[in-house]
mmCIF file of C-alpha atoms and ligand atoms in Angstrom:
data_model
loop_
_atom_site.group_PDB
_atom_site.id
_atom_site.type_symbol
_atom_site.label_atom_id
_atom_site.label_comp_id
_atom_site.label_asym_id
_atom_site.label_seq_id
_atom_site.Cartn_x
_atom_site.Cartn_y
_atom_site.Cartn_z
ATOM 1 C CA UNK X 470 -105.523 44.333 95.195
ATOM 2 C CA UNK X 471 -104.485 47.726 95.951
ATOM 3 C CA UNK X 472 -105.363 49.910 99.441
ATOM 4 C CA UNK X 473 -103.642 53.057 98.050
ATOM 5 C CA UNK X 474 -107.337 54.027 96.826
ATOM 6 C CA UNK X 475 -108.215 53.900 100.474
ATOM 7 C CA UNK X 476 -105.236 56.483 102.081
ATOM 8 C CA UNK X 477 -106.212 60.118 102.445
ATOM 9 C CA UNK X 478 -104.099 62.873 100.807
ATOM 10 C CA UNK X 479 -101.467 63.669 102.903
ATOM 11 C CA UNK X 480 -102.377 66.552 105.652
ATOM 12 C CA UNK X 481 -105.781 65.984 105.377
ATOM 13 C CA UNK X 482 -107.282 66.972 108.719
ATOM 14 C CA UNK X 483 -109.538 63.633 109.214
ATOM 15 C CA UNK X 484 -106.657 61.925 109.232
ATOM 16 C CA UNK X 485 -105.269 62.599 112.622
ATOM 17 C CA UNK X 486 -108.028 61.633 114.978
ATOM 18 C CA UNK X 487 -108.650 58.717 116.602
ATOM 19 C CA UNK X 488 -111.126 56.133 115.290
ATOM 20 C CA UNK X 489 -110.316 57.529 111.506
ATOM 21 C CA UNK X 490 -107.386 55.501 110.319
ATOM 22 C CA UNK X 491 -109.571 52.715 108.041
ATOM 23 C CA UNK X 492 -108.349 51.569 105.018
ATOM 24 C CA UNK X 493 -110.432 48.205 105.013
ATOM 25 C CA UNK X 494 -111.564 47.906 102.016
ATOM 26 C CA UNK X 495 -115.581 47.064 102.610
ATOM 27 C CA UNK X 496 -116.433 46.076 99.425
ATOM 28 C CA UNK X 497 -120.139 47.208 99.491
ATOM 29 C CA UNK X 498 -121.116 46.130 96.062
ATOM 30 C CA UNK X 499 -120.490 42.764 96.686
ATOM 31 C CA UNK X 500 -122.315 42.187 99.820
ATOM 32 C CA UNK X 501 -124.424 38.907 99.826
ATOM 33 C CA UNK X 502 -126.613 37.105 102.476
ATOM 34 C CA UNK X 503 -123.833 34.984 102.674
ATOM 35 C CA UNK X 504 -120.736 37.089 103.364
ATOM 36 C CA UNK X 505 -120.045 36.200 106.768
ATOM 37 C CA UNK X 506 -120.112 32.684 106.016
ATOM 38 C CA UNK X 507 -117.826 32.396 103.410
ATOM 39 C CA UNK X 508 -115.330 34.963 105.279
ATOM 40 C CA UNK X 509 -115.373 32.747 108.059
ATOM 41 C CA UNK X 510 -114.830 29.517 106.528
ATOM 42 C CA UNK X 511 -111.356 31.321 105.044
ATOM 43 C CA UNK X 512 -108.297 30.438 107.023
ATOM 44 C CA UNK X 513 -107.370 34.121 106.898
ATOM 45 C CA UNK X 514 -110.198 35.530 108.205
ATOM 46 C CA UNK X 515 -109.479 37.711 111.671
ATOM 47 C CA UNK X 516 -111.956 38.167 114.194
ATOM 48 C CA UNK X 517 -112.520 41.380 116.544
ATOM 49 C CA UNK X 518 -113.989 40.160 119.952
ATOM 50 C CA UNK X 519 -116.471 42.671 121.486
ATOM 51 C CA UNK X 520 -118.610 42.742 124.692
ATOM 52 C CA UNK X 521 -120.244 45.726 126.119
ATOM 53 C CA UNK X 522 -118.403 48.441 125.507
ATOM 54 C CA UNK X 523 -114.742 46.435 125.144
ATOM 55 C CA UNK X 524 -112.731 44.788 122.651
ATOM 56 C CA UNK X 525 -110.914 41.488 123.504
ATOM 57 C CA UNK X 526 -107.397 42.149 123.009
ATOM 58 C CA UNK X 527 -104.152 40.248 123.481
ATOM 59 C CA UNK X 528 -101.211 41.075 125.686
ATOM 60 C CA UNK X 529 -98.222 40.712 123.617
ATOM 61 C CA UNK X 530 -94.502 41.535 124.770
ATOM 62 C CA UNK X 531 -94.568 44.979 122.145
ATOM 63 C CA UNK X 532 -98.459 45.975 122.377
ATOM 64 C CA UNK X 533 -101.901 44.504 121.813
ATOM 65 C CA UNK X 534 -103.009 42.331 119.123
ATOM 66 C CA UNK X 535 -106.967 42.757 118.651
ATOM 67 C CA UNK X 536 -107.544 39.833 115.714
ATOM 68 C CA UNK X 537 -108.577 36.682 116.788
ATOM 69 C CA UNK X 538 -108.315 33.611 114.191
ATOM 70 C CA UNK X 539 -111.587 31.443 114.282
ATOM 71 C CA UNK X 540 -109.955 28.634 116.032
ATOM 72 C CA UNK X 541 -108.223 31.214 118.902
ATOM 73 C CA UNK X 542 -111.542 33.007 119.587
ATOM 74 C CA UNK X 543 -113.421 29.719 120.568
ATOM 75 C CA UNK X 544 -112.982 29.809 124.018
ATOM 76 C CA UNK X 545 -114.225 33.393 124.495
ATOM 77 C CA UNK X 546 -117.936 32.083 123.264
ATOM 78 C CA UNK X 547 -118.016 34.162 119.926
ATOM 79 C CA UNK X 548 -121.891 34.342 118.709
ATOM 80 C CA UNK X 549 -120.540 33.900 114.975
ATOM 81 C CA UNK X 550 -124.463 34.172 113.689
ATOM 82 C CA UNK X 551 -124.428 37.751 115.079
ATOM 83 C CA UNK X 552 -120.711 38.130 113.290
ATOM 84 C CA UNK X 553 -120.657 41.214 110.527
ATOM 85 C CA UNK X 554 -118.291 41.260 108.007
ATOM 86 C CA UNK X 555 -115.855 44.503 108.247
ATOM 87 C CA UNK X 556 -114.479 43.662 105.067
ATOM 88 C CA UNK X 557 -110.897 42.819 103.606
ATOM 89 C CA UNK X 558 -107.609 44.179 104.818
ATOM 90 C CA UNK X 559 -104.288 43.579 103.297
ATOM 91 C CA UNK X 560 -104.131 39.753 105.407
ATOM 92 C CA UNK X 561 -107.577 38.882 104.473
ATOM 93 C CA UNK X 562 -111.245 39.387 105.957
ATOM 94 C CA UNK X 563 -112.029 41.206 108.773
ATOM 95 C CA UNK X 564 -115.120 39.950 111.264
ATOM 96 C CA UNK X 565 -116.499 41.998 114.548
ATOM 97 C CA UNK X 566 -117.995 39.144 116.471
ATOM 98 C CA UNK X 567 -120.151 39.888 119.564
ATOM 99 C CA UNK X 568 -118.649 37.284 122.706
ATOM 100 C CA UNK X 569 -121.067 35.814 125.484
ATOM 101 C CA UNK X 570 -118.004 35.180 128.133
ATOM 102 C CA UNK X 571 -117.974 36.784 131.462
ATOM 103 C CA UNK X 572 -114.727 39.196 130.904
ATOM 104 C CA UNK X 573 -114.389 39.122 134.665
ATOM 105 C CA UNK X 574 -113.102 35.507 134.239
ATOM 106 C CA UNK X 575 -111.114 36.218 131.256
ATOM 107 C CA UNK X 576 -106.836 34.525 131.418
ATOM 108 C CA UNK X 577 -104.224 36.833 132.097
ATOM 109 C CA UNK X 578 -102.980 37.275 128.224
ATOM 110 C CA UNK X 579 -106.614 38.457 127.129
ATOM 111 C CA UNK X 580 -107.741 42.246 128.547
ATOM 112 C CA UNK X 581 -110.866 43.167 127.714
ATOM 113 C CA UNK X 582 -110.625 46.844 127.244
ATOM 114 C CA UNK X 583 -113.274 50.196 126.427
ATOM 115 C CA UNK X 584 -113.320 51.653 123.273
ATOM 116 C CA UNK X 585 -112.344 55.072 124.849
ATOM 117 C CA UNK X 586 -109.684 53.890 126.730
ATOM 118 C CA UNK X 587 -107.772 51.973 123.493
ATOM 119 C CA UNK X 588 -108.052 55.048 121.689
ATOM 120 C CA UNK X 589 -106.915 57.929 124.107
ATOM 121 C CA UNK X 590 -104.462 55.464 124.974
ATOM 122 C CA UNK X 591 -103.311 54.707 121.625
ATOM 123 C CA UNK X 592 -103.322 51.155 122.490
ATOM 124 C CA UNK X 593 -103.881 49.678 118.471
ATOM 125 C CA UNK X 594 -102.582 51.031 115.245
ATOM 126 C CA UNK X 595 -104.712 53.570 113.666
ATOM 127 C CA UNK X 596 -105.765 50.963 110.964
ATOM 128 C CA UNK X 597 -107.300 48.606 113.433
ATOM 129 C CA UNK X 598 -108.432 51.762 115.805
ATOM 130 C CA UNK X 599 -110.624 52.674 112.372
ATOM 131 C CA UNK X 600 -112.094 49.135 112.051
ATOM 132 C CA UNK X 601 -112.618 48.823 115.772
ATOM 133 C CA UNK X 602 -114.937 52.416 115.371
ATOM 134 C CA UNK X 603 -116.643 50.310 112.107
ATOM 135 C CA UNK X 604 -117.590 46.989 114.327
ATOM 136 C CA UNK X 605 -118.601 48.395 117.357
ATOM 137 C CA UNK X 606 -120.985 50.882 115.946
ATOM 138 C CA UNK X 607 -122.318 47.613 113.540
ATOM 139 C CA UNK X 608 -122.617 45.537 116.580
ATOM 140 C CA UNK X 609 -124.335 48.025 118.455
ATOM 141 C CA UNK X 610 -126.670 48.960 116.036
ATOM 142 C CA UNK X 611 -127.920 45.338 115.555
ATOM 143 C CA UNK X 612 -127.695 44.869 119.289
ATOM 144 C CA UNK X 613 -130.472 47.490 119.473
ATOM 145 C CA UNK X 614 -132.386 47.022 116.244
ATOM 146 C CA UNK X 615 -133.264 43.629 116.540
ATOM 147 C CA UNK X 616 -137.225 43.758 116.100
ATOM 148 C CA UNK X 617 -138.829 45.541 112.646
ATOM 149 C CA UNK X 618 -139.739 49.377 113.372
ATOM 150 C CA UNK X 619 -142.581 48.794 111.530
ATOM 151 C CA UNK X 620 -144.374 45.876 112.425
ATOM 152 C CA UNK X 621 -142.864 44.532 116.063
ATOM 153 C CA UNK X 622 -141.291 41.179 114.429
ATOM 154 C CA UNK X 623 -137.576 39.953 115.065
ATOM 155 C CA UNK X 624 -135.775 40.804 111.623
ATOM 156 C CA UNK X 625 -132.985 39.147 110.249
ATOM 157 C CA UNK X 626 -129.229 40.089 109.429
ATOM 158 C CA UNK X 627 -128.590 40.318 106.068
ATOM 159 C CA UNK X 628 -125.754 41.565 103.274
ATOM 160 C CA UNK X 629 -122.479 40.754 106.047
ATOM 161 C CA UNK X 630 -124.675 43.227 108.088
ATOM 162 C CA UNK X 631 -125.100 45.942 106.242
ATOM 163 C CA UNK X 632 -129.043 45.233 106.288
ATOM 164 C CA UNK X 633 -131.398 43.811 108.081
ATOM 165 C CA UNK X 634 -135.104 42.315 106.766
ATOM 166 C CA UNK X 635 -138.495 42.041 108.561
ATOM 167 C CA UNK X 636 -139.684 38.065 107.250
ATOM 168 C CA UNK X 637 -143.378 39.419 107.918
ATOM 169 C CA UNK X 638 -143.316 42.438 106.333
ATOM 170 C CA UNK X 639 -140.646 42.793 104.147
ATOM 171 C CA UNK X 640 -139.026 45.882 105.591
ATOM 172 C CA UNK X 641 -135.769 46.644 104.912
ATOM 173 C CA UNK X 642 -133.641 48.263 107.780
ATOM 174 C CA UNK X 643 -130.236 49.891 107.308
ATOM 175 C CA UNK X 644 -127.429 51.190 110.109
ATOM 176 C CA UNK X 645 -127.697 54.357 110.726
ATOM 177 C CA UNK X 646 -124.538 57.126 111.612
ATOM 178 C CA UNK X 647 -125.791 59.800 113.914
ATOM 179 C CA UNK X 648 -124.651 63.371 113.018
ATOM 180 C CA UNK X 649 -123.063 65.295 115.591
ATOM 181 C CA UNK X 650 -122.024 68.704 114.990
ATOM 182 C CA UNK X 651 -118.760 69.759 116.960
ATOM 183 C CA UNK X 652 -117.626 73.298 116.974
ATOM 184 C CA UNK X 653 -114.992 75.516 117.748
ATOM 185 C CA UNK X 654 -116.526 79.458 117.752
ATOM 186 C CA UNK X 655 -113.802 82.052 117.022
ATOM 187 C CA UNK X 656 -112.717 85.627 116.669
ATOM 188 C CA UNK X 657 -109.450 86.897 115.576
ATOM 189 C CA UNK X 658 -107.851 86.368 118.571
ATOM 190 C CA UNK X 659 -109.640 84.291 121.148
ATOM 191 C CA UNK X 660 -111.898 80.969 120.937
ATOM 192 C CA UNK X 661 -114.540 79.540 122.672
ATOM 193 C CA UNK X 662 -114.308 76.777 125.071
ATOM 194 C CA UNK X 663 -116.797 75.215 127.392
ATOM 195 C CA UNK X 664 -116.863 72.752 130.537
ATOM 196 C CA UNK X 665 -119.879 70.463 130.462
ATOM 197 C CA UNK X 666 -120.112 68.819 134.225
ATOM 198 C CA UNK X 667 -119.292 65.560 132.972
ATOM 199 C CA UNK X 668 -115.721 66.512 131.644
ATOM 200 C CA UNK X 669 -112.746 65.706 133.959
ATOM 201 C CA UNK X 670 -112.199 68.248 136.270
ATOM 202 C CA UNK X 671 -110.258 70.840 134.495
ATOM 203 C CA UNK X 672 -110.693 70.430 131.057
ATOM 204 C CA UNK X 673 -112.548 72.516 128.554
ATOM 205 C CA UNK X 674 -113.428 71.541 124.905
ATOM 206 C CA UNK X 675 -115.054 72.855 121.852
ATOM 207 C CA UNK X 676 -119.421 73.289 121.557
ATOM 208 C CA UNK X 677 -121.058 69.975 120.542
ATOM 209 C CA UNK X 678 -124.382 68.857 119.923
ATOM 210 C CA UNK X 679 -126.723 66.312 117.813
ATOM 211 C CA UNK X 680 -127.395 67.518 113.845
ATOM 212 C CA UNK X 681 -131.716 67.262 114.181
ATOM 213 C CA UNK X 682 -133.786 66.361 110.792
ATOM 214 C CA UNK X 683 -134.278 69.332 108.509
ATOM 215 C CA UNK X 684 -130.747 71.030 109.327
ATOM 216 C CA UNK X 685 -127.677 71.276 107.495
ATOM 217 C CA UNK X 686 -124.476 71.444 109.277
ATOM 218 C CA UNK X 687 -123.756 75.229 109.157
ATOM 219 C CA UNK X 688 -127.331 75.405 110.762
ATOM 220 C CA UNK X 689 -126.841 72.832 113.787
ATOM 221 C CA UNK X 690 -123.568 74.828 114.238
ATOM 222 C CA UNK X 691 -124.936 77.866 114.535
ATOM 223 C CA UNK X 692 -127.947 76.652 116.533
ATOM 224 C CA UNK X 693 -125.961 74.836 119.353
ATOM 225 C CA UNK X 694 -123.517 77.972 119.562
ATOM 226 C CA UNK X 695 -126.756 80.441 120.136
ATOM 227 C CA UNK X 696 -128.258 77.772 122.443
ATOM 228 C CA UNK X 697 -125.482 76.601 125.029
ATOM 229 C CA UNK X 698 -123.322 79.931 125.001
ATOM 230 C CA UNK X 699 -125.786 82.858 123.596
ATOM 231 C CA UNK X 700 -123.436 83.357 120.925
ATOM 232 C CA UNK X 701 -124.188 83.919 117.359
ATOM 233 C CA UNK X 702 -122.366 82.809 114.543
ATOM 234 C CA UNK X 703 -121.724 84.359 110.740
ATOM 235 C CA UNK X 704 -119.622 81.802 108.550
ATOM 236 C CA UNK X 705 -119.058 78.615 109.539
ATOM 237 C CA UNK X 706 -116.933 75.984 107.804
ATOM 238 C CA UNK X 707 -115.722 72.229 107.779
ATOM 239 C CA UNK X 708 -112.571 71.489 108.834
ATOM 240 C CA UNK X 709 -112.271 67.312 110.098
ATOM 241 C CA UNK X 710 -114.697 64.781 110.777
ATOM 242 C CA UNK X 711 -114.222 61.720 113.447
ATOM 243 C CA UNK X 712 -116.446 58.299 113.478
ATOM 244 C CA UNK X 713 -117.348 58.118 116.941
ATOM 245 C CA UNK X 714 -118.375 54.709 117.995
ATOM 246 C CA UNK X 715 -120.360 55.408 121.235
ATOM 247 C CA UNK X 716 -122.881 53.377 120.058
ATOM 248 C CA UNK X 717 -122.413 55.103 116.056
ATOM 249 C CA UNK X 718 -122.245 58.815 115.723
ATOM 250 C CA UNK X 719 -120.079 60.825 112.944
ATOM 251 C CA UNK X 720 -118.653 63.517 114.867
ATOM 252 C CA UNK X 721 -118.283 66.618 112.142
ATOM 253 C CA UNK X 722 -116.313 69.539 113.381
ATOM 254 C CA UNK X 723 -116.210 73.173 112.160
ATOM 255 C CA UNK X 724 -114.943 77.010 113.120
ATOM 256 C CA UNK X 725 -117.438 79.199 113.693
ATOM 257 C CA UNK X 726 -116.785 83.046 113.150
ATOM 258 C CA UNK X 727 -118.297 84.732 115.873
ATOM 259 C CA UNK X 728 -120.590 87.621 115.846
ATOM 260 C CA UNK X 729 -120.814 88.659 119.527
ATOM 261 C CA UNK X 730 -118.382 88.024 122.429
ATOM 262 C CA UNK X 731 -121.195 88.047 125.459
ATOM 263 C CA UNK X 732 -121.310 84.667 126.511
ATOM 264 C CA UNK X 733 -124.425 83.424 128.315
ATOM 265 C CA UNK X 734 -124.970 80.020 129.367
ATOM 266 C CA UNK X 735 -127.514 78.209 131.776
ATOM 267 C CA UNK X 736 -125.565 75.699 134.319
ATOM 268 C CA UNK X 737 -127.276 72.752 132.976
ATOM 269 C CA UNK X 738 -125.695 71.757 129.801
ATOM 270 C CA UNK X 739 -122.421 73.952 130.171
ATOM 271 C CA UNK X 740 -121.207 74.581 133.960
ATOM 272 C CA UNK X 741 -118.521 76.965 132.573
ATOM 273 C CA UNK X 742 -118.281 78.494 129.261
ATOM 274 C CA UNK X 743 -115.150 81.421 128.456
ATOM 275 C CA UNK X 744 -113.160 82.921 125.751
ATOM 276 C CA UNK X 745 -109.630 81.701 125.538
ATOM 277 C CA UNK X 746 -106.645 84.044 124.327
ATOM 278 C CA UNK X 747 -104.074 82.451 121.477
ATOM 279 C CA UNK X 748 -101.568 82.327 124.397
ATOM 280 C CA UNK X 749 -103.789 80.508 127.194
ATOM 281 C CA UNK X 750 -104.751 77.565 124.533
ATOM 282 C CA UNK X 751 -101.162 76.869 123.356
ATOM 283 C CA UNK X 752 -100.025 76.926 127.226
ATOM 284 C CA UNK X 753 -103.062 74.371 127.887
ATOM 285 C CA UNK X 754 -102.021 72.517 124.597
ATOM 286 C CA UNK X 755 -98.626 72.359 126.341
ATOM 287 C CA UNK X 756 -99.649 69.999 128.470
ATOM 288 C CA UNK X 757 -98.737 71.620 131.567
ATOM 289 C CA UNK X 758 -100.739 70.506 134.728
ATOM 290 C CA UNK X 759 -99.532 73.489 136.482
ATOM 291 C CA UNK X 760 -102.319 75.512 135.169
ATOM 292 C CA UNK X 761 -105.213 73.561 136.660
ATOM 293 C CA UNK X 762 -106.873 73.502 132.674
ATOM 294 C CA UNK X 763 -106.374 71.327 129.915
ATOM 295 C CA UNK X 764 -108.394 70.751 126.705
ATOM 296 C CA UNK X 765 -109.461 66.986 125.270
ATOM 297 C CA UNK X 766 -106.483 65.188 124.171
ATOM 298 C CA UNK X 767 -104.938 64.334 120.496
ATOM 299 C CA UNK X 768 -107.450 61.304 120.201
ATOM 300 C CA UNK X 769 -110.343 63.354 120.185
ATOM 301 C CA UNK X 770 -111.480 65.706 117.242
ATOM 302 C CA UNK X 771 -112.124 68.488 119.973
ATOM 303 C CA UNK X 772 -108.312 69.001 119.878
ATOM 304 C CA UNK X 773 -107.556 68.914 116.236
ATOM 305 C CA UNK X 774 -110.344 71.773 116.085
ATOM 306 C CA UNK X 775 -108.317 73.977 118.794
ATOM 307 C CA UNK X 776 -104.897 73.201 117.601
ATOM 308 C CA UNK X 777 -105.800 73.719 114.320
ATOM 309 C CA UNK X 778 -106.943 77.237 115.025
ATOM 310 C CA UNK X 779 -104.315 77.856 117.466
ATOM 311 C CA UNK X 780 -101.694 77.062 114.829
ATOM 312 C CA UNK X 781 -103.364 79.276 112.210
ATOM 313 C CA UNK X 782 -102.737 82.779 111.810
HETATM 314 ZN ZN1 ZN Y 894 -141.884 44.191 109.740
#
């Protein structure tokens, strides 16, 4: 079996965000109703431990190890008929398992740990960072779509859980990926950033907002932009995309030429929004705290979007 299929060309901009590093190879033709069965019942088969938000992972001496074998996640109460088959990685098949233990009484060798936090802190390997992004949005999704949409009656997994079917009706019921559309507006020589009230204190980052049925991309791009900061876009284009497990969005980020520089914004959704000279991004890439502003760090697509521009010419 060869993975090479599954590595990006090199310098491709997806590649260097967090959550985006997946090679597992899914094998979605061959999805059957009894996939997580028979990837269980292999001694190879690893298991990812989630509860609420965290992944189970193991303190080692060099790191974290987030793959469980069958046997090793027992104690941690691992609801294997809720288990969804990832798919198989170079050491065999890969399982995200949902866990019923309390992680407040968890031993000292297993952390339980947010997705957000193992990613900006670059706690796992971008391979297992990518799967980790590919269970947790699975396992949400089911954790949340448990009853038919159409008729009110509990459905069942199916296909590793890639599916799930209403017995009454006969529905079928797929996961969904959420859009988002995450954008960096620019002019020759000064971008766009904004502080929504949530942020840290400090820290600015590109436009975002949800892609709404009936749009394409270039539209929710230019939409958003008009909406939060007033400003109106002419070409737009694609530059990186980032799955974005909170619970299973696809972040997709693009530049945005601007068309006018007069910002206005209403306090709600943005608290600050400003234009940023070439000179003020690279000294808040930098890293340096002196200045009071930073922008989102390398784990998040926001800064691929501003380095990338800041880098360009
Ligand atoms: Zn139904």
């Amino acid at each position: 079996m060869t993975f090479a299929l599954f590595h990006a060309p090199l310098r491709e901009p997806s590649q260097f965000v967090g959550y985006a590093g997946n090679i597992i190879d899914r094998q979605s033709e061959k999805r059957s109703d009894d996939s997580v069965e028979r990837a269980l019942a292999e001694n190879s088969a690893r298991l990812m431990l989630m509860r609420g938000g965290r992944i189970l992972l193991k303190v080692r001496d060099d790191g974290y190890d987030a793959h469980f074998t069958s046997s090793d996640s027992a104690p941690y109460a691992p609801a294997l008929d809720q288990a969804v088959l990832l798919g198989q990685s170079a050491q065999g098949p890969v399982l995200a398992v949902p866990v019923g233990i309390d992680i407040e009484t968890l031993p000292e060798e297993i952390k339980a740990i947010d997705y957000r936090s193992v990613n900006v802190q670059g706690l796992l390997d971008p391979e297992t960072l990518g799967t980790l992004a590919q269970g947790a949005a699975l396992l949400a999704w089911h954790a949340s779509h448990g009853f038919c949409s159409k008729c009110g009656s509990p459905s069942d997994m199916r296909a590793g859980g890639y599916r799930r079917l209403c017995p009454n009706c006969k529905t079928e019921h797929f996961p969904r990926t959420d859009p988002v559309a995450i954008m960096l507006a620019v002019t020759r020589e000064r971008c766009l950033l904004g502080r929504s009230p949530h942020f840290l204190p400090g820290m600015y980052s590109a436009l975002a907002g949800f892609i709404e049925p009936g749009e394409t991309i270039e539209g929710a791009v230019r939409r958003e932009t008009l909406e939060e900061a007033g400003i109106r876009l002419g070409r737009v284009v694609y530059h990186a995309s980032q799955p974005w497990p909170f619970p299973y969005s696809l972040m997709i980020g693009c530049f945005g030429e601007a068309l006018n520089e007069d910002i206005s914004f209403d306090g709600t959704e943005l608290e600050d929004c400003r234009w940023f000279s070439r000179p003020d991004v690279r000294a808040m890439l930098s890293g340096d705290k002196s200045l009071g502003i930073f922008v989102p760090p390398k784990a998040a697509i926001a800064h691929h979007l501003i380095r990338g521009w800041v880098e360009s010419d």
